[in-house]
mmCIF file of C-alpha atoms in Angstrom:
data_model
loop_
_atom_site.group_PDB
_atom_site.id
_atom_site.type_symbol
_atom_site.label_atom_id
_atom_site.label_comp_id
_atom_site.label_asym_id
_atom_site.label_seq_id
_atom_site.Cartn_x
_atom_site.Cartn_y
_atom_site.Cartn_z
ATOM 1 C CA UNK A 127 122.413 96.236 91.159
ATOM 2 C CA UNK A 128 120.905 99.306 88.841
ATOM 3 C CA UNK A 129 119.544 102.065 91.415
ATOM 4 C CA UNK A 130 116.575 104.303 90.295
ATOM 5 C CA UNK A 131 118.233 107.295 89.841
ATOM 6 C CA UNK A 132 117.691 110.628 92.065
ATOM 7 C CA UNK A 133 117.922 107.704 94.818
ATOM 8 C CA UNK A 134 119.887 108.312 98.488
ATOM 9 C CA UNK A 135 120.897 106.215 101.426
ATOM 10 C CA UNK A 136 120.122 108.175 105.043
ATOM 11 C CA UNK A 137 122.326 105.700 107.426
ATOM 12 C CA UNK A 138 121.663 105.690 110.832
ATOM 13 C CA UNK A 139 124.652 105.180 113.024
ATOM 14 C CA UNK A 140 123.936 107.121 116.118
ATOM 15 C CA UNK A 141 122.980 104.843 118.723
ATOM 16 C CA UNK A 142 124.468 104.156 121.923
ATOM 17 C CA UNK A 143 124.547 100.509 122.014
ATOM 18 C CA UNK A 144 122.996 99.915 125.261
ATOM 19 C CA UNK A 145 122.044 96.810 125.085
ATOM 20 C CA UNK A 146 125.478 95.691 124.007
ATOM 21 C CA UNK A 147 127.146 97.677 126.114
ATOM 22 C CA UNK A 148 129.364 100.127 124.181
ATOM 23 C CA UNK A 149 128.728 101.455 120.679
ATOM 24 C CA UNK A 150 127.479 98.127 118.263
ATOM 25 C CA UNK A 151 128.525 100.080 114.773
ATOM 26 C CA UNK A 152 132.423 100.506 115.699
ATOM 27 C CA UNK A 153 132.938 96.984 116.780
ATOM 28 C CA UNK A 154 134.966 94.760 114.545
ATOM 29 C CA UNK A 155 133.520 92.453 112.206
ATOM 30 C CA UNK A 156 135.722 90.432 110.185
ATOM 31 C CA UNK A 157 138.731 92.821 110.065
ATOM 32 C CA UNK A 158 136.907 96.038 110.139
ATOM 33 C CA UNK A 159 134.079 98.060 112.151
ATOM 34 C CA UNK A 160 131.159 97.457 111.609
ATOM 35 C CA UNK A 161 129.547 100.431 110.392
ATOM 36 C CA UNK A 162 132.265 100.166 107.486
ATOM 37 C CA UNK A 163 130.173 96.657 106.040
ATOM 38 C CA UNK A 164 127.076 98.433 105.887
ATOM 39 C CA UNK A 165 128.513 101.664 104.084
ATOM 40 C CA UNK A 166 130.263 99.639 101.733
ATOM 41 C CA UNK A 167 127.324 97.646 100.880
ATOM 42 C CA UNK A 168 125.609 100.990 99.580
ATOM 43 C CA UNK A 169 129.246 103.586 98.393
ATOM 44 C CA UNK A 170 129.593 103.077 95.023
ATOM 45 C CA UNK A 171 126.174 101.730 94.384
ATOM 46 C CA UNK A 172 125.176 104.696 92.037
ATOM 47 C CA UNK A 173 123.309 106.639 94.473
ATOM 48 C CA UNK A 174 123.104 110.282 93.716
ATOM 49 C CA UNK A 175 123.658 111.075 97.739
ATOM 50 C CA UNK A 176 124.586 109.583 100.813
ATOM 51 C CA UNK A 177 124.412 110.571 104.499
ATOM 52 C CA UNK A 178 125.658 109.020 107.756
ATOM 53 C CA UNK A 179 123.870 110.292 110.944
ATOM 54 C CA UNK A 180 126.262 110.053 113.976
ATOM 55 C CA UNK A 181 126.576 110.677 117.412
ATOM 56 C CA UNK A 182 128.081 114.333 118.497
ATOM 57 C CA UNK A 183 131.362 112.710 119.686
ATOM 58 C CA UNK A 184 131.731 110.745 116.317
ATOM 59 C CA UNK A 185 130.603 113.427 114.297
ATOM 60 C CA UNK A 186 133.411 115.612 115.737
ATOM 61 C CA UNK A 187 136.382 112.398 115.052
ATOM 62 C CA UNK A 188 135.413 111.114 111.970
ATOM 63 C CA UNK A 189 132.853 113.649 110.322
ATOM 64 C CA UNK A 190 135.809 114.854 108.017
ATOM 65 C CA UNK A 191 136.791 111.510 107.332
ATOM 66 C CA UNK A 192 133.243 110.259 106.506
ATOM 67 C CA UNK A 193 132.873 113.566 104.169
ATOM 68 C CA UNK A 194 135.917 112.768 101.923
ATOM 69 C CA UNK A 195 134.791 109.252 101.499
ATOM 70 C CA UNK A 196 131.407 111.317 99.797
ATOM 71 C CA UNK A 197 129.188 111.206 102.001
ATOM 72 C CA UNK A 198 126.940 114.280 104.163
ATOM 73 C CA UNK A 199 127.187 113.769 107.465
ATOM 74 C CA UNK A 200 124.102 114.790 110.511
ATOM 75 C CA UNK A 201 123.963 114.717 114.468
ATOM 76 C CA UNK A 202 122.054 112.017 115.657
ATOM 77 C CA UNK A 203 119.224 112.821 117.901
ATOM 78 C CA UNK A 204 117.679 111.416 120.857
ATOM 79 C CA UNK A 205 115.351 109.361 119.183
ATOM 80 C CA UNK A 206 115.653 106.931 116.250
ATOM 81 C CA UNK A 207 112.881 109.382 114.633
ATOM 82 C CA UNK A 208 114.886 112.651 115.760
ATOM 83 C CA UNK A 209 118.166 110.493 113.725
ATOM 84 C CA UNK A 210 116.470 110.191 110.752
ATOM 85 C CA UNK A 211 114.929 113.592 110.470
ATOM 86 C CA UNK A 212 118.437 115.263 110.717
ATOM 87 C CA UNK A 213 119.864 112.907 108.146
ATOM 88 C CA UNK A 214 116.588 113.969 106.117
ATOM 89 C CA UNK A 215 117.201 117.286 106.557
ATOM 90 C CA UNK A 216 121.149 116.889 104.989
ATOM 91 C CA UNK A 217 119.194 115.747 101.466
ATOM 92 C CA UNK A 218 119.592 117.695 98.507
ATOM 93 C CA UNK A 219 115.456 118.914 96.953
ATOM 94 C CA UNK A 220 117.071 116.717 93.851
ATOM 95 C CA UNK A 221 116.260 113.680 96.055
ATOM 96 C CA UNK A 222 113.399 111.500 94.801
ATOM 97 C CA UNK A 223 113.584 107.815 96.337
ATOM 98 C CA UNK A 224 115.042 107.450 99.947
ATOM 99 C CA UNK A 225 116.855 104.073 101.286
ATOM 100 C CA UNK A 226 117.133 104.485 105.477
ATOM 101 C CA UNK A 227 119.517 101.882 106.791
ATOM 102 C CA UNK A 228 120.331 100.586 110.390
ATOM 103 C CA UNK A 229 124.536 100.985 110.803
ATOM 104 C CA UNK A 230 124.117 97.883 112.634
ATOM 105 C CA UNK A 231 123.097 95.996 109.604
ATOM 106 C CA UNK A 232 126.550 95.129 107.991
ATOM 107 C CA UNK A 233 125.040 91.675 105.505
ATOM 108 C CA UNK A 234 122.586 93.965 103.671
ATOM 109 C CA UNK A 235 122.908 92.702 99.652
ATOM 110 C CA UNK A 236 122.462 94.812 96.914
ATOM 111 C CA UNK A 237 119.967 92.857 95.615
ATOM 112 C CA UNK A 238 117.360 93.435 98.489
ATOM 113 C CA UNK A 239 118.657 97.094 98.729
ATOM 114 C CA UNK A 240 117.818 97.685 94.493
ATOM 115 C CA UNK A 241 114.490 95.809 94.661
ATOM 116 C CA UNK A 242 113.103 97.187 97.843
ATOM 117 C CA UNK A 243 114.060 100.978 96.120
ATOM 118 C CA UNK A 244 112.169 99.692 92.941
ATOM 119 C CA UNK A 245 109.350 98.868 95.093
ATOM 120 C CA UNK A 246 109.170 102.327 96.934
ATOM 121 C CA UNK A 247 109.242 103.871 93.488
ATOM 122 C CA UNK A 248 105.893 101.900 92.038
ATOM 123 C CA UNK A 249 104.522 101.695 95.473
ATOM 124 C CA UNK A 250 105.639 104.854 97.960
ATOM 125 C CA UNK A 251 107.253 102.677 100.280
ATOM 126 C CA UNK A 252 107.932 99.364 100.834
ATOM 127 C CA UNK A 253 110.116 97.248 103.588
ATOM 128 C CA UNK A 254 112.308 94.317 103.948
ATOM 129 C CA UNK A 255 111.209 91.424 105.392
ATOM 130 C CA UNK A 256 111.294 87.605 106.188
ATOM 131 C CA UNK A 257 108.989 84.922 107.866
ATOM 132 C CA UNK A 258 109.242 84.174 111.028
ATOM 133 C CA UNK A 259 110.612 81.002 112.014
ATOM 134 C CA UNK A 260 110.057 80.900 115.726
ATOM 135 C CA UNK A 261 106.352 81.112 117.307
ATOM 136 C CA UNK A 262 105.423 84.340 118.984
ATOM 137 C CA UNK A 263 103.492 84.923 121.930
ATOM 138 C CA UNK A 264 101.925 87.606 123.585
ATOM 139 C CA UNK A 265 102.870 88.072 127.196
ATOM 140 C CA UNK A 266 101.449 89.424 130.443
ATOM 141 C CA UNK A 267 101.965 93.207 131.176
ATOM 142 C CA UNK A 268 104.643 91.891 133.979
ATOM 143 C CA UNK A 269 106.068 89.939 131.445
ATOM 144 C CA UNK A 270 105.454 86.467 133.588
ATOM 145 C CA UNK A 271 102.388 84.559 131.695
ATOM 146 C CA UNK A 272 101.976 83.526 128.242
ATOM 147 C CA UNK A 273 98.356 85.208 127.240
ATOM 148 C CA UNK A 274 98.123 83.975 123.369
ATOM 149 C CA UNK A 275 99.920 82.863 120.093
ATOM 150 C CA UNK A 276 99.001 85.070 117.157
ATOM 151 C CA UNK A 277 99.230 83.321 113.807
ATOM 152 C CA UNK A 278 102.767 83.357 112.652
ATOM 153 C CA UNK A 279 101.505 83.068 108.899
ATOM 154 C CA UNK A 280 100.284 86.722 108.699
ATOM 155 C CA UNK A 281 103.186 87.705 110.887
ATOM 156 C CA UNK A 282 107.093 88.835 109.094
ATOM 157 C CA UNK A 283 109.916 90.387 110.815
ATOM 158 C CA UNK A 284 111.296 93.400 109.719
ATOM 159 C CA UNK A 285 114.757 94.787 108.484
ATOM 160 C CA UNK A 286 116.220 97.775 106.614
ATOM 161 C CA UNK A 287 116.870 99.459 104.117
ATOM 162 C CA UNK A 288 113.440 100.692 104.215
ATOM 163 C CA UNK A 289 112.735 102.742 101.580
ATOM 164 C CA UNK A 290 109.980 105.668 100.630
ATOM 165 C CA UNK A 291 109.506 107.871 97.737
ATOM 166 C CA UNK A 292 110.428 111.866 99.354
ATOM 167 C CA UNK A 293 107.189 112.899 99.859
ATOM 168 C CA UNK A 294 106.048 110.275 102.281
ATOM 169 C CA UNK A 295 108.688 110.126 104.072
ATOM 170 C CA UNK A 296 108.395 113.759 104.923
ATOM 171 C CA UNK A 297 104.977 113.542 105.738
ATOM 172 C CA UNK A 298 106.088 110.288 108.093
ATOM 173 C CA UNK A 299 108.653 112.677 109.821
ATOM 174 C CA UNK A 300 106.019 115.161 110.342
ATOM 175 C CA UNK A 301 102.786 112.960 111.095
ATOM 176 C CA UNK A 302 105.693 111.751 114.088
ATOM 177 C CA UNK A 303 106.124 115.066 115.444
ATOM 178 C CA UNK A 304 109.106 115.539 117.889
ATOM 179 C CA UNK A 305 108.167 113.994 121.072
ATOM 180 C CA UNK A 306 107.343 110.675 120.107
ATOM 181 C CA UNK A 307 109.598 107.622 118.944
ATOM 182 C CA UNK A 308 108.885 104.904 116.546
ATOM 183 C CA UNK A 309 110.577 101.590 115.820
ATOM 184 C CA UNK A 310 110.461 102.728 112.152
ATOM 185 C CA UNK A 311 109.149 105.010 109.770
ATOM 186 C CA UNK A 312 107.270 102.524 108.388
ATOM 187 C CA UNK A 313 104.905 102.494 111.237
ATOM 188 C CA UNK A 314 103.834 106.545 111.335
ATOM 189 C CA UNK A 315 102.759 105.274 107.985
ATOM 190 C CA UNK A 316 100.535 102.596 108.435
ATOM 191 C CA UNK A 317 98.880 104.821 111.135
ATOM 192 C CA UNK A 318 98.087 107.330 108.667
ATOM 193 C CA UNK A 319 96.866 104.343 106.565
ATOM 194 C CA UNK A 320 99.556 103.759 104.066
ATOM 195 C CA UNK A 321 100.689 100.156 103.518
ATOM 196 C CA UNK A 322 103.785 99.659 102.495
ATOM 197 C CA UNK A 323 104.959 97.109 100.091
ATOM 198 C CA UNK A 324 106.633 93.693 101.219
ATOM 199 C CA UNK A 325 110.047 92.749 99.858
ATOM 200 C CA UNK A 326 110.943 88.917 100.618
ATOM 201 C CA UNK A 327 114.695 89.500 102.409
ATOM 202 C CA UNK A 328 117.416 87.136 103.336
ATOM 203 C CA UNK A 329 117.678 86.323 106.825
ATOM 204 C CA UNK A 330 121.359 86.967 106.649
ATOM 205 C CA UNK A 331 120.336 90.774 107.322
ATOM 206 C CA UNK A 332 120.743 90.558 110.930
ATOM 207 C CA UNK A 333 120.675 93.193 113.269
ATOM 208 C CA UNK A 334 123.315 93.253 115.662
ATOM 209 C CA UNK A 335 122.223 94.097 118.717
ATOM 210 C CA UNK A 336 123.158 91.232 121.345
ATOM 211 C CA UNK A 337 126.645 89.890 121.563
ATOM 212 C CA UNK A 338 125.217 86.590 120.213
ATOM 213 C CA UNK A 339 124.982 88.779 117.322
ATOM 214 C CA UNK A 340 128.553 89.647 116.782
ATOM 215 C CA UNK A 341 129.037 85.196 116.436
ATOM 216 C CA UNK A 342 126.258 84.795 114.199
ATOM 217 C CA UNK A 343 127.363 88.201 112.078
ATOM 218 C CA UNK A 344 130.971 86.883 111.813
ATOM 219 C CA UNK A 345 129.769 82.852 110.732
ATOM 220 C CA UNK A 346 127.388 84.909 107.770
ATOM 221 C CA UNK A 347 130.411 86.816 107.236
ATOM 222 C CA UNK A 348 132.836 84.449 106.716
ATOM 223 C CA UNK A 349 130.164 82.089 104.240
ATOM 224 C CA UNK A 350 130.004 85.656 102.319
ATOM 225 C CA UNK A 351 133.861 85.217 101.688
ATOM 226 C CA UNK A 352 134.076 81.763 100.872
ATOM 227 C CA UNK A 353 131.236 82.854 98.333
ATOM 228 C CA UNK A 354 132.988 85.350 96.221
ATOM 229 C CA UNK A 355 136.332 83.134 96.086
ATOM 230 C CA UNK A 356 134.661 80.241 95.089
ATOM 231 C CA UNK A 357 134.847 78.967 91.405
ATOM 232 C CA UNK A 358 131.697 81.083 89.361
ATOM 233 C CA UNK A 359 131.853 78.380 87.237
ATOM 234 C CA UNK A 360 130.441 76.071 89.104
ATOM 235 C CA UNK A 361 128.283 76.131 92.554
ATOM 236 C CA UNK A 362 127.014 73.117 94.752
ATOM 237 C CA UNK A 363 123.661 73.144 96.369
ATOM 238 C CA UNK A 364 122.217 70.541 98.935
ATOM 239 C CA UNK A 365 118.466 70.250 99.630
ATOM 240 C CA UNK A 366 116.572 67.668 101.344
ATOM 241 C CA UNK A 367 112.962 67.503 102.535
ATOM 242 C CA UNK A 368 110.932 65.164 105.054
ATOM 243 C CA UNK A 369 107.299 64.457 105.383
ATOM 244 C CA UNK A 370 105.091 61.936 107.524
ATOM 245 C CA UNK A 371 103.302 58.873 105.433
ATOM 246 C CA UNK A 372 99.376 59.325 106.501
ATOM 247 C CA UNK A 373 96.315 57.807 105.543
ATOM 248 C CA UNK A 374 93.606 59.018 103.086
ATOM 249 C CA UNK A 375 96.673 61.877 101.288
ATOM 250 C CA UNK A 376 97.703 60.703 97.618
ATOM 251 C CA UNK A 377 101.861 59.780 97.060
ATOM 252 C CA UNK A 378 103.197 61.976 94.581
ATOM 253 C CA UNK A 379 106.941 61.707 93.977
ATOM 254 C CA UNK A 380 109.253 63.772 91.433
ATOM 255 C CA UNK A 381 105.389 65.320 90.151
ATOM 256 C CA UNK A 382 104.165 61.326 89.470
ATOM 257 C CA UNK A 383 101.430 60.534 91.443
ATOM 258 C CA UNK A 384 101.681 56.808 92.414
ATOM 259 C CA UNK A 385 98.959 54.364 93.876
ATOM 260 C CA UNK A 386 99.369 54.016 97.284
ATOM 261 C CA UNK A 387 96.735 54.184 100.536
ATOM 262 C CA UNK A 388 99.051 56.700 102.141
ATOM 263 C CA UNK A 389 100.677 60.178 101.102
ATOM 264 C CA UNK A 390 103.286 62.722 102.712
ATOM 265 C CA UNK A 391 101.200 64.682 105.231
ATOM 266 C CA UNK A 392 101.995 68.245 104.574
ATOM 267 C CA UNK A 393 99.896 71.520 103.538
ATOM 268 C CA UNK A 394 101.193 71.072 100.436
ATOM 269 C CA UNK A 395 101.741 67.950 98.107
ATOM 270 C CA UNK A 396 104.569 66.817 100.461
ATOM 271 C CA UNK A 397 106.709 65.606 96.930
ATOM 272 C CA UNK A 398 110.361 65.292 98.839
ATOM 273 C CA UNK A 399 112.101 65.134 95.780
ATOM 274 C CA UNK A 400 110.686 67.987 94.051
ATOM 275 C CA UNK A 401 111.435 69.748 97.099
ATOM 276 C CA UNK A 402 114.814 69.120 97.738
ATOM 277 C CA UNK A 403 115.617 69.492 94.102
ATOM 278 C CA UNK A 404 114.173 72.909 94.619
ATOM 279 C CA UNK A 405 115.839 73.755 97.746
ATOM 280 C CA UNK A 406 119.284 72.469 96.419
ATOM 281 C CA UNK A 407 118.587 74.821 93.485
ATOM 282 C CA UNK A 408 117.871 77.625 95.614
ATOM 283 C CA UNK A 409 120.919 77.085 97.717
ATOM 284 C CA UNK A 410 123.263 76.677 94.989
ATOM 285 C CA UNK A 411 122.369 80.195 93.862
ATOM 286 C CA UNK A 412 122.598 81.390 97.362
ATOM 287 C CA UNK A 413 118.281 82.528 97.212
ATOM 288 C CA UNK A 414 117.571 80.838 100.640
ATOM 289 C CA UNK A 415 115.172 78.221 100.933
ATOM 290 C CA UNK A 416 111.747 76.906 99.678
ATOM 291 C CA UNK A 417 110.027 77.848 102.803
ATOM 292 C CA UNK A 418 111.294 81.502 102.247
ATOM 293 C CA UNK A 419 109.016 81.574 98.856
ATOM 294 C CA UNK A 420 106.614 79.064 100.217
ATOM 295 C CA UNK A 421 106.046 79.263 103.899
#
């Protein structure tokens, strides 16, 4: 991974972990808190500065040990906005390119990280993200009806590092103002009409946030492992595909079409074995899935 240079990490480990129950980034993962997977991911990554925003109780245990390891420390705030801004504020004016990153995040790759930070620098800012699998719906204000299904093709879901050139970012943080909280940075933006750029993820960047989490963090964890022991020499992929014979659709197999009255119903050719050639490919190099490019 080559990091634009003047580039910095702002990682936000400050919150309470209410919906867990206790503090998400300190629980173990694999042999180690959690908070240690995602610094890891970005210490020694070439970036000119990095920061870790924790809470006032943290920052008074481990600020000293978190500051030998090279990185600033800040005080969290109350709000995920009021987090980031004190992390902003522990920047050097060197700083060009900012990466902000959620502590509980531990599976973030390098690869996402560099190309989302190459992104911000042609674009201003651009985020993470990954199609939705599951269909969405809209509820009732009392949360007891189903009131409509927006299309999941226009819709992604989000992750971090999100990342922002310096300038927009501080005029996010200001445009915010202190008494309001966002879910990210990226949305102060898009109300002041900046877009920013999509970066196709891997949906191994969970969040952990539920104790499902932890179970699902610890199975991608594990695979990561078994990943960098394994033989570079050679890799195995497995792929398949599956599509309904209908009427009036032509039958095109391994890119030969053949004469037949019926064809794989599908909104694209429907050829299986291309497809599962491609999505043993894909897996073989550990790049997801067809439907990830292709959805």
């Amino acid at each position: 991974m080559k990091v634009p240079e003047h580039s910095a990490v702002i990682l936000l480990a400050g919150g309470l972990g209410k919906r867990m129950g206790r503090e998400k980034q300190y629980l173990e993962l694999a042999g180690k808190p959690m908070l240690e997977w995602s610094a890891e991911a970005f210490s020694g990554a070439g970036f000119a500065e990095l920061v870790v925003v924790l809470t006032a109780e943290n920052l008074a245990r481990r600020g000293r040990e978190w500051e030998a390891r090279g990185f600033r420390t800040a005080p969290a705030g109350p709000t995920r906005m009021a987090s980031l801004r004190s992390g902003f504020a522990a920047l050097s004016k060197s700083v060009k390119l900012v990466a902000v990153h959620d502590g509980a995040r531990p599976l973030v790759s390098r690869r996402v990280t560099a190309e989302t930070l190459r992104s911000a620098l042609k674009h201003g800012a651009a985020v993470p993200a990954v199609p939705l699998k599951d269909t969405v719906k809209r509820v009732s204000a009392d949360g007891a009806f189903f009131e409509g299904t927006p299309d999941r093709a226009g819709l992604m879901a989000v992750q971090t590092p999100q990342c922002y050139r310096r300038e927009l970012l501080e005029r996010a943080l200001e445009a915010a103002g202190p008494g309001k909280d966002y879910s990210d940075e990226s949305q102060v933006l898009e109300k002041l009409g900046i877009k920013p750029a999509v970066v196709l993820s891997d949906y191994r960047n969970i969040k952990v946030t539920t104790p499902e989490d932890i179970v699902i963090a610890e199975a991608f964890m594990k695979e990561k492992k078994t990943e960098k022991i394994s033989s570079p020499a050679m890799r195995f992929g497995f792929g398949y595909d599956i599509h309904r014979l209908v009427e009036g659709r032509a039958l095109v197999l391994g890119g030969v079409k053949i004469d037949h009255p019926k064809g794989m119903l599908g909104h694209s050719d429907g050829d299986v074995v291309l497809h599962a050639i491609c999505d043993a490919l894909l897996g073989s190099v550990a790049a997801g899935e067809i439907g990830i490019y292709f959805p």
